[in-house]
Amino acid sequence: MRLFRRIRQVNWKYIVGEVLLIFVGINLAIWFNNWNTAKSIRHNKALALTQIEEEISNNLNELGTARENNDLILAAFHAYEAYYASTSSELVATPAERQQLEGRFPDFFRVADSSALEDGRFQYQGETFINFEIAELTEIAWMTTQSMNIAGAFDYPCLYELESMYSLQRRVRQQIDLVTDVIQGRADRSLINALSVLGQLDEQLENNYHSTLESLANCR
């Protein structure tokens, strides 16, 4: 007696359907994950740009205040330079000239003693008082953006402009440190030169701040 075993027919449509469903599911999961990642990147990028804009605006205000004060110091030096004797602690001028200088730049030169000269002028002993304003220029927002790899979402022109601006800002901070070191010594020509360079860098940085703020809208 022969035994016949019934072989069930394979349901290829079912198998193919299951494979397709799995494939579609995997792709949907990948797409959803990519969508979430892209959404997170866009959110972090927008937040970073907002923080950078605020940082630049704050730095711009700091720079403006310091620059106004330091330009006044430089102007005072140029005015007093014609009357300084051997050092910035000695002044030779008529009482009227000294009064005029004091009126333009109050407390810049503080007189401790004076002695009359033969030609109607006086030799004033004292000290030059320098109220140097240090601009607190920060780059916390930019450094945070880089450390969190958010900067990779910016296009090249945007990255280039931001890095260029912050690089110039670092140069300004280095020059501020140099001026501070010079002030610890004597108020002489070296300080005038250092302040002059700082003034030029400040002007460049202020222009960079304005142009960067205008172009950040294209970075979003």
Coordinates of N, CA and C in Angstrom, one line a residue:
M1 N 0.9 -1.2 0.0 CA 0.0 0.0 0.0 C 0.9 1.2 0.0
R2 N 0.6 2.1 -0.9 CA 1.5 3.3 -1.0 C 0.8 4.5 -0.2
L3 N 1.7 5.2 0.5 CA 1.3 6.3 1.2 C 1.7 7.6 0.5
F4 N 0.7 8.4 0.3 CA 1.0 9.7 -0.4 C 0.9 10.8 0.6
R5 N 2.0 11.6 0.6 CA 2.0 12.8 1.5 C 1.6 14.1 0.8
R6 N 0.6 14.7 1.3 CA 0.1 15.9 0.6 C 1.1 17.1 0.9
I7 N 1.6 17.7 -0.1 CA 2.5 18.8 0.1 C 1.7 20.1 -0.1
R8 N 1.8 20.9 0.9 CA 1.0 22.2 0.8 C 1.7 23.2 -0.1
Q9 N 0.9 23.9 -0.9 CA 1.5 24.8 -1.8 C 2.0 26.1 -1.0
V10 N 3.2 26.5 -1.4 CA 3.8 27.7 -0.7 C 3.0 29.0 -1.2
N11 N 2.6 29.8 -0.2 CA 1.9 31.1 -0.5 C 2.9 32.2 -0.7
W12 N 3.4 32.3 -2.0 CA 4.4 33.3 -2.2 C 3.9 34.7 -2.1
K13 N 2.6 34.9 -2.4 CA 2.1 36.3 -2.3 C 2.1 36.8 -0.8
Y14 N 1.8 35.8 0.1 CA 1.8 36.2 1.5 C 3.2 36.5 1.9
I15 N 4.2 35.7 1.5 CA 5.6 35.9 1.9 C 6.1 37.2 1.4
V16 N 5.9 37.5 0.1 CA 6.3 38.7 -0.5 C 5.6 39.9 0.1
G17 N 4.4 39.8 0.5 CA 3.7 40.8 1.2 C 4.3 41.2 2.5
E18 N 4.6 40.1 3.3 CA 5.2 40.3 4.6 C 6.6 41.0 4.4
V19 N 7.4 40.5 3.5 CA 8.7 41.1 3.2 C 8.5 42.6 2.9
L20 N 7.6 42.9 2.0 CA 7.3 44.3 1.6 C 6.9 45.1 2.8
L21 N 6.0 44.6 3.7 CA 5.6 45.3 4.9 C 6.8 45.6 5.8
I22 N 7.6 44.6 6.0 CA 8.8 44.8 6.8 C 9.7 45.9 6.2
F23 N 9.9 45.8 4.9 CA 10.8 46.8 4.2 C 10.2 48.2 4.3
V24 N 8.9 48.3 4.1 CA 8.2 49.6 4.3 C 8.3 50.1 5.7
G25 N 8.1 49.2 6.6 CA 8.2 49.6 8.1 C 9.6 50.1 8.4
I26 N 10.6 49.4 7.9 CA 12.0 49.8 8.2 C 12.3 51.2 7.6
N27 N 11.8 51.4 6.4 CA 12.0 52.7 5.7 C 11.3 53.8 6.4
L28 N 10.1 53.5 6.8 CA 9.3 54.5 7.5 C 10.0 54.9 8.8
A29 N 10.5 53.9 9.5 CA 11.2 54.2 10.8 C 12.5 55.0 10.5
I30 N 13.2 54.7 9.4 CA 14.4 55.5 9.1 C 14.0 56.9 8.7
W31 N 12.9 57.0 7.9 CA 12.5 58.3 7.5 C 12.0 59.2 8.7
F32 N 11.3 58.5 9.6 CA 10.8 59.2 10.8 C 12.0 59.7 11.7
N33 N 13.0 58.8 11.8 CA 14.1 59.1 12.6 C 14.9 60.3 12.0
N34 N 15.0 60.2 10.6 CA 15.7 61.3 9.9 C 14.9 62.6 10.0
W35 N 13.6 62.5 10.0 CA 12.8 63.7 10.1 C 12.9 64.3 11.5
N36 N 12.9 63.5 12.5 CA 13.1 64.0 13.9 C 14.5 64.6 14.0
T37 N 15.5 64.0 13.4 CA 16.9 64.5 13.5 C 17.0 65.9 12.8
A38 N 16.4 65.9 11.6 CA 16.4 67.2 10.8 C 15.6 68.3 11.6
K39 N 14.5 67.9 12.2 CA 13.7 68.9 13.0 C 14.5 69.4 14.2
S40 N 15.2 68.5 14.8 CA 16.0 68.8 16.0 C 17.2 69.8 15.5
I41 N 17.8 69.4 14.4 CA 18.9 70.3 13.9 C 18.4 71.7 13.5
R42 N 17.3 71.7 12.9 CA 16.7 73.0 12.5 C 16.4 73.9 13.8
H43 N 15.8 73.2 14.8 CA 15.5 73.9 16.1 C 16.8 74.4 16.7
N44 N 17.8 73.5 16.8 CA 19.0 73.9 17.5 C 19.8 75.0 16.7
K45 N 19.7 74.9 15.4 CA 20.3 75.9 14.5 C 19.7 77.3 14.8
A46 N 18.3 77.3 14.8 CA 17.6 78.6 15.0 C 17.9 79.1 16.4
L47 N 18.0 78.2 17.4 CA 18.3 78.7 18.7 C 19.7 79.2 18.8
A48 N 20.6 78.6 18.1 CA 22.0 79.0 18.2 C 22.2 80.4 17.5
L49 N 21.5 80.5 16.4 CA 21.6 81.8 15.7 C 21.0 83.0 16.5
T50 N 19.9 82.7 17.2 CA 19.3 83.7 18.1 C 20.3 84.1 19.2
Q51 N 20.9 83.1 19.8 CA 21.9 83.4 20.8 C 23.1 84.1 20.3
I52 N 23.6 83.8 19.1 CA 24.7 84.4 18.5 C 24.3 85.9 18.2
E53 N 23.1 86.1 17.7 CA 22.7 87.5 17.4 C 22.7 88.3 18.7
E54 N 22.2 87.8 19.8 CA 22.1 88.5 21.0 C 23.6 88.8 21.5
E55 N 24.4 87.8 21.3 CA 25.8 88.0 21.8 C 26.5 89.1 21.0
I56 N 26.3 89.1 19.7 CA 26.9 90.1 18.8 C 26.4 91.5 19.2
S57 N 25.0 91.6 19.4 CA 24.4 92.9 19.8 C 25.0 93.4 21.1
N58 N 25.1 92.5 22.1 CA 25.7 92.9 23.4 C 27.1 93.3 23.3
N59 N 27.9 92.6 22.4 CA 29.3 93.0 22.2 C 29.4 94.3 21.5
L60 N 28.4 94.6 20.6 CA 28.4 95.8 19.9 C 28.2 97.0 20.8
N61 N 27.3 96.8 21.8 CA 27.0 97.8 22.8 C 28.3 98.1 23.7
E62 N 28.9 96.9 24.1 CA 30.1 97.0 24.9 C 31.2 97.8 24.2
L63 N 31.4 97.4 22.9 CA 32.4 98.0 22.1 C 32.2 99.5 21.9
G64 N 30.9 99.9 21.7 CA 30.6 101.3 21.5 C 30.9 102.1 22.7
T65 N 30.5 101.6 23.9 CA 30.8 102.4 25.1 C 32.3 102.5 25.4
A66 N 33.0 101.4 25.2 CA 34.5 101.4 25.5 C 35.2 102.3 24.4
R67 N 34.8 102.2 23.2 CA 35.4 102.9 22.1 C 35.3 104.4 22.3
E68 N 34.1 104.9 22.7 CA 33.9 106.3 23.0 C 34.8 106.8 24.1
N69 N 34.9 106.0 25.1 CA 35.8 106.5 26.2 C 37.2 106.5 25.8
N70 N 37.7 105.4 25.1 CA 39.1 105.3 24.8 C 39.5 106.3 23.7
D71 N 38.5 106.6 22.8 CA 38.8 107.7 21.8 C 39.1 109.0 22.5
L72 N 38.4 109.2 23.6 CA 38.5 110.5 24.4 C 39.9 110.5 25.1
I73 N 40.4 109.3 25.5 CA 41.7 109.2 26.1 C 42.8 109.6 25.1
L74 N 42.6 109.0 23.9 CA 43.5 109.3 22.8 C 43.6 110.7 22.4
A75 N 42.4 111.3 22.4 CA 42.3 112.8 22.1 C 43.0 113.6 23.1
A76 N 42.8 113.2 24.4 CA 43.4 113.9 25.5 C 45.0 113.8 25.4
F77 N 45.4 112.6 25.1 CA 46.9 112.5 24.9 C 47.5 113.4 23.9
H78 N 46.8 113.4 22.7 CA 47.2 114.3 21.6 C 47.2 115.7 22.0
A79 N 46.2 116.1 22.8 CA 46.1 117.5 23.2 C 47.2 117.9 24.2
Y80 N 47.5 117.0 25.2 CA 48.4 117.2 26.2 C 49.9 117.0 25.8
E81 N 50.0 116.3 24.7 CA 51.4 115.9 24.2 C 52.3 117.2 24.0
A82 N 51.6 118.2 23.5 CA 52.4 119.5 23.2 C 52.9 120.2 24.5
Y83 N 52.3 119.8 25.6 CA 52.6 120.5 26.9 C 53.4 119.6 27.9
Y84 N 53.5 118.3 27.6 CA 54.3 117.5 28.4 C 55.7 117.9 28.4
A85 N 56.4 117.7 29.6 CA 57.8 118.0 29.6 C 58.5 116.7 29.3
S86 N 59.4 116.3 30.1 CA 60.2 115.0 29.8 C 59.3 113.8 30.0
T87 N 58.3 113.8 30.9 CA 57.4 112.7 31.1 C 56.0 113.2 31.1
S88 N 55.1 112.2 31.2 CA 53.7 112.6 31.3 C 53.3 112.9 32.7
S89 N 54.2 113.0 33.6 CA 54.0 113.5 35.0 C 54.4 114.9 35.2
E90 N 54.8 115.6 34.1 CA 55.2 117.0 34.2 C 54.6 117.7 33.0
L91 N 54.0 118.9 33.3 CA 53.3 119.7 32.3 C 53.9 121.1 32.4
V92 N 54.2 121.6 31.2 CA 54.6 123.0 31.1 C 53.6 123.8 30.3
A93 N 52.9 124.8 30.9 CA 51.9 125.5 30.2 C 51.6 126.8 31.0
T94 N 50.9 127.7 30.4 CA 50.4 128.9 31.1 C 49.1 128.4 31.9
P95 N 48.8 129.2 32.9 CA 47.5 128.9 33.6 C 46.3 128.8 32.7
A96 N 46.3 129.7 31.7 CA 45.1 129.7 30.8 C 45.1 128.4 29.9
E97 N 46.3 128.0 29.5 CA 46.4 126.8 28.7 C 46.0 125.5 29.5
R98 N 46.5 125.5 30.7 CA 46.1 124.4 31.6 C 44.6 124.3 31.9
Q99 N 44.1 125.5 32.1 CA 42.6 125.6 32.4 C 41.8 125.1 31.2
Q100 N 42.3 125.5 30.0 CA 41.6 125.1 28.8 C 41.7 123.5 28.6
L101 N 42.8 123.0 28.9 CA 43.0 121.5 28.8 C 42.1 120.8 29.8
E102 N 42.1 121.4 31.0 CA 41.3 120.8 32.1 C 39.8 120.9 31.7
G103 N 39.4 121.9 31.1 CA 38.0 122.1 30.7 C 37.6 121.0 29.6
R104 N 38.5 120.7 28.7 CA 38.2 119.7 27.7 C 38.3 118.3 28.2
F105 N 39.3 118.1 29.1 CA 39.5 116.7 29.6 C 39.6 116.8 31.1
P106 N 38.5 116.8 31.8 CA 38.6 116.9 33.3 C 39.3 115.8 33.9
D107 N 40.2 116.1 34.9 CA 40.9 115.1 35.7 C 41.8 114.2 34.9
F108 N 42.1 114.6 33.7 CA 43.1 113.8 32.9 C 44.5 113.9 33.5
F109 N 44.8 115.2 33.8 CA 46.1 115.4 34.5 C 45.8 116.1 35.8
R110 N 46.3 115.4 36.9 CA 46.0 115.8 38.2 C 47.3 116.5 38.8
V111 N 47.2 117.8 39.1 CA 48.3 118.5 39.6 C 48.6 118.3 41.1
A112 N 49.8 118.0 41.4 CA 50.2 117.9 42.8 C 51.0 119.1 43.3
D113 N 51.7 119.7 42.4 CA 52.6 120.9 42.8 C 52.9 121.6 41.5
S114 N 53.3 122.9 41.7 CA 53.6 123.7 40.5 C 54.7 124.7 40.9
S115 N 55.4 125.2 39.9 CA 56.5 126.2 40.1 C 56.5 127.1 38.9
A116 N 56.6 128.4 39.1 CA 56.6 129.4 38.1 C 57.9 129.4 37.3
L117 N 57.8 129.6 36.0 CA 58.9 129.8 35.1 C 59.0 131.2 34.7
E118 N 60.1 131.6 34.0 CA 60.3 133.0 33.7 C 59.4 133.6 32.7
D119 N 58.9 132.8 31.7 CA 58.2 133.3 30.6 C 56.7 133.3 30.8
G120 N 56.2 133.2 32.1 CA 54.8 133.3 32.4 C 54.2 131.9 32.4
R121 N 54.9 130.9 32.1 CA 54.4 129.5 32.2 C 54.7 128.9 33.5
F122 N 54.1 127.8 33.8 CA 54.3 127.1 35.0 C 54.7 125.6 34.7
Q123 N 55.5 125.1 35.6 CA 55.8 123.7 35.5 C 55.0 122.9 36.5
Y124 N 54.1 122.1 36.0 CA 53.1 121.4 36.9 C 53.6 120.0 37.1
Q125 N 53.7 119.6 38.3 CA 54.0 118.2 38.6 C 52.7 117.5 39.1
G126 N 52.6 116.3 38.6 CA 51.4 115.5 39.0 C 51.4 114.2 38.3
E127 N 50.2 113.7 37.8 CA 50.2 112.5 37.2 C 49.0 112.5 36.1
T128 N 49.2 111.7 35.1 CA 48.2 111.5 34.1 C 47.3 110.4 34.5
F129 N 46.0 110.7 34.7 CA 45.1 109.7 35.1 C 44.3 109.1 33.9
I130 N 44.4 107.8 33.8 CA 43.8 107.1 32.6 C 42.7 106.2 33.1
N131 N 41.5 106.5 32.7 CA 40.3 105.6 33.0 C 40.0 104.8 31.8
F132 N 40.8 103.7 31.6 CA 40.7 102.9 30.4 C 39.5 102.0 30.5
E133 N 38.6 102.0 29.5 CA 37.4 101.2 29.5 C 37.7 99.9 28.8
I134 N 37.5 98.8 29.5 CA 37.7 97.5 28.9 C 36.4 96.9 28.4
A135 N 36.2 96.6 27.1 CA 35.0 96.0 26.6 C 35.0 94.5 26.9
E136 N 33.9 94.1 27.5 CA 33.8 92.7 27.8 C 33.1 92.0 26.6
L137 N 34.0 91.5 25.7 CA 33.6 90.9 24.4 C 33.6 89.4 24.6
T138 N 32.4 88.8 24.5 CA 32.2 87.3 24.7 C 32.1 86.5 23.4
E139 N 32.3 85.3 23.5 CA 32.0 84.4 22.3 C 31.5 83.0 22.8
I140 N 30.7 83.1 23.9 CA 30.2 81.9 24.6 C 29.2 81.2 23.6
A141 N 28.3 82.0 23.0 CA 27.3 81.4 22.1 C 28.0 80.7 20.9
W142 N 29.0 81.3 20.4 CA 29.7 80.8 19.2 C 30.4 79.5 19.6
M143 N 31.1 79.5 20.7 CA 31.9 78.3 21.2 C 30.9 77.2 21.5
T144 N 29.8 77.5 22.1 CA 28.8 76.5 22.4 C 28.2 75.8 21.1
T145 N 28.0 76.7 20.1 CA 27.5 76.2 18.8 C 28.5 75.2 18.2
Q146 N 29.8 75.5 18.3 CA 30.8 74.7 17.8 C 30.9 73.4 18.6
S147 N 30.9 73.5 19.9 CA 31.1 72.3 20.7 C 29.9 71.3 20.6
M148 N 28.7 71.8 20.2 CA 27.6 70.9 20.1 C 27.4 70.5 18.6
N149 N 28.4 70.8 17.8 CA 28.4 70.4 16.3 C 27.2 71.0 15.6
I150 N 26.6 72.1 16.1 CA 25.5 72.8 15.4 C 26.0 73.6 14.2
A151 N 27.3 74.0 14.3 CA 27.8 74.9 13.3 C 27.9 74.1 11.9
G152 N 27.9 72.8 12.0 CA 27.9 72.0 10.8 C 26.6 72.1 9.9
A153 N 25.6 72.7 10.6 CA 24.3 72.9 9.8 C 24.3 74.2 9.1
F154 N 25.3 75.1 9.3 CA 25.4 76.4 8.6 C 26.1 76.2 7.3
D155 N 25.7 77.0 6.3 CA 26.4 77.0 5.0 C 27.7 77.7 5.1
Y156 N 28.6 77.4 4.1 CA 29.9 77.9 4.2 C 30.1 79.4 4.3
P157 N 29.3 80.2 3.5 CA 29.5 81.7 3.6 C 29.1 82.2 5.0
C158 N 28.1 81.6 5.7 CA 27.7 81.9 7.0 C 28.8 81.6 8.0
L159 N 29.4 80.4 7.9 CA 30.4 80.0 8.8 C 31.7 80.8 8.6
Y160 N 32.0 81.2 7.4 CA 33.2 82.0 7.1 C 33.1 83.4 7.7
E161 N 31.9 84.0 7.6 CA 31.7 85.3 8.1 C 31.7 85.3 9.6
L162 N 31.1 84.3 10.3 CA 31.1 84.2 11.7 C 32.5 84.0 12.3
E163 N 33.2 83.1 11.7 CA 34.6 82.8 12.2 C 35.5 84.0 11.9
S164 N 35.3 84.7 10.8 CA 36.1 85.9 10.5 C 35.9 86.9 11.6
M165 N 34.6 87.1 11.9 CA 34.2 88.2 12.9 C 34.8 87.9 14.2
Y166 N 34.6 86.6 14.7 CA 35.1 86.2 16.0 C 36.6 86.2 16.1
S167 N 37.3 85.9 14.9 CA 38.7 86.0 14.9 C 39.2 87.4 15.1
L168 N 38.5 88.4 14.4 CA 38.9 89.8 14.6 C 38.6 90.2 16.1
Q169 N 37.5 89.7 16.6 CA 37.2 90.0 18.0 C 38.3 89.5 19.0
R170 N 38.9 88.4 18.7 CA 40.0 87.9 19.5 C 41.2 88.8 19.4
R171 N 41.5 89.3 18.2 CA 42.6 90.3 18.0 C 42.4 91.5 18.8
V172 N 41.1 92.0 18.8 CA 40.8 93.2 19.6 C 41.0 92.9 21.1
R173 N 40.7 91.7 21.6 CA 40.9 91.4 23.0 C 42.4 91.3 23.3
Q174 N 43.2 90.8 22.4 CA 44.6 90.8 22.6 C 45.2 92.2 22.7
Q175 N 44.7 93.1 21.8 CA 45.1 94.5 21.8 C 44.7 95.1 23.1
I176 N 43.5 94.8 23.6 CA 43.1 95.4 24.9 C 44.0 94.9 26.0
D177 N 44.4 93.7 26.0 CA 45.4 93.2 27.0 C 46.7 93.9 26.9
L178 N 47.1 94.2 25.6 CA 48.4 94.9 25.4 C 48.3 96.3 26.0
V179 N 47.2 97.0 25.7 CA 47.0 98.4 26.3 C 47.0 98.3 27.8
T180 N 46.4 97.3 28.4 CA 46.3 97.2 29.8 C 47.7 97.0 30.4
D181 N 48.5 96.2 29.7 CA 49.9 96.0 30.2 C 50.7 97.3 30.1
V182 N 50.5 98.1 29.0 CA 51.3 99.3 28.8 C 50.9 100.3 29.9
I183 N 49.6 100.4 30.2 CA 49.1 101.3 31.2 C 49.8 101.1 32.6
Q184 N 50.1 99.8 32.9 CA 50.8 99.5 34.1 C 52.2 100.1 34.2
G185 N 52.7 100.5 33.1 CA 54.0 101.2 33.0 C 53.8 102.7 33.0
R186 N 54.3 103.3 32.0 CA 54.2 104.8 31.9 C 53.2 105.2 30.8
A187 N 52.6 106.3 31.0 CA 51.7 106.9 30.0 C 52.6 107.7 29.0
D188 N 53.0 107.0 28.0 CA 53.9 107.7 27.1 C 53.5 107.3 25.6
R189 N 54.4 107.6 24.7 CA 54.1 107.4 23.3 C 53.7 105.9 23.0
S190 N 54.3 105.0 23.7 CA 53.9 103.5 23.5 C 52.4 103.3 23.8
L191 N 51.9 104.0 24.8 CA 50.5 103.9 25.1 C 49.6 104.5 24.0
I192 N 50.1 105.7 23.5 CA 49.4 106.3 22.4 C 49.3 105.4 21.2
N193 N 50.4 104.8 20.9 CA 50.5 103.9 19.7 C 49.5 102.7 19.9
A194 N 49.6 102.1 21.1 CA 48.7 101.0 21.4 C 47.2 101.3 21.3
L195 N 46.9 102.5 21.8 CA 45.5 103.0 21.8 C 45.1 103.2 20.3
S196 N 46.0 103.8 19.5 CA 45.7 104.0 18.1 C 45.4 102.8 17.4
V197 N 46.2 101.7 17.6 CA 46.0 100.4 17.0 C 44.6 99.9 17.4
L198 N 44.4 100.0 18.7 CA 43.1 99.5 19.3 C 41.9 100.2 18.6
G199 N 42.0 101.5 18.4 CA 41.0 102.3 17.8 C 40.7 101.8 16.4
Q200 N 41.7 101.5 15.6 CA 41.6 101.0 14.3 C 40.9 99.6 14.3
L201 N 41.3 98.7 15.2 CA 40.7 97.4 15.2 C 39.3 97.5 15.7
D202 N 39.0 98.4 16.7 CA 37.6 98.6 17.1 C 36.7 99.0 16.0
E203 N 37.2 99.9 15.2 CA 36.4 100.4 14.0 C 36.1 99.2 13.1
Q204 N 37.1 98.4 12.8 CA 36.9 97.2 11.9 C 35.9 96.3 12.5
L205 N 36.0 96.0 13.8 CA 35.1 95.1 14.5 C 33.7 95.6 14.5
E206 N 33.5 96.8 14.8 CA 32.2 97.4 14.8 C 31.5 97.3 13.4
N207 N 32.2 97.5 12.4 CA 31.7 97.3 11.0 C 31.3 95.9 10.8
N208 N 32.2 95.0 11.2 CA 31.9 93.5 11.1 C 30.7 93.1 11.9
Y209 N 30.5 93.6 13.1 CA 29.3 93.3 13.8 C 28.1 93.7 13.0
H210 N 28.1 94.9 12.5 CA 26.9 95.3 11.8 C 26.6 94.5 10.5
S211 N 27.6 94.2 9.8 CA 27.5 93.4 8.5 C 27.1 92.0 8.8
T212 N 27.6 91.4 9.9 CA 27.3 90.0 10.3 C 25.8 89.9 10.8
L213 N 25.4 90.9 11.6 CA 24.0 90.9 12.0 C 23.0 91.0 10.8
E214 N 23.4 91.8 9.8 CA 22.5 91.9 8.6 C 22.5 90.6 7.8
S215 N 23.6 89.9 7.8 CA 23.7 88.7 6.9 C 23.2 87.4 7.6
L216 N 23.0 87.5 9.0 CA 22.6 86.3 9.7 C 21.2 85.8 9.3
A217 N 20.4 86.7 8.8 CA 19.1 86.3 8.3 C 19.2 85.3 7.2
N218 N 20.2 85.3 6.4 CA 20.4 84.4 5.3 C 20.9 83.0 5.8
C219 N 21.3 83.0 7.0 CA 21.9 81.7 7.6 C 20.8 80.8 8.1
R220 N 19.6 81.3 8.2 CA 18.5 80.5 8.8 C 18.0 79.4 7.8

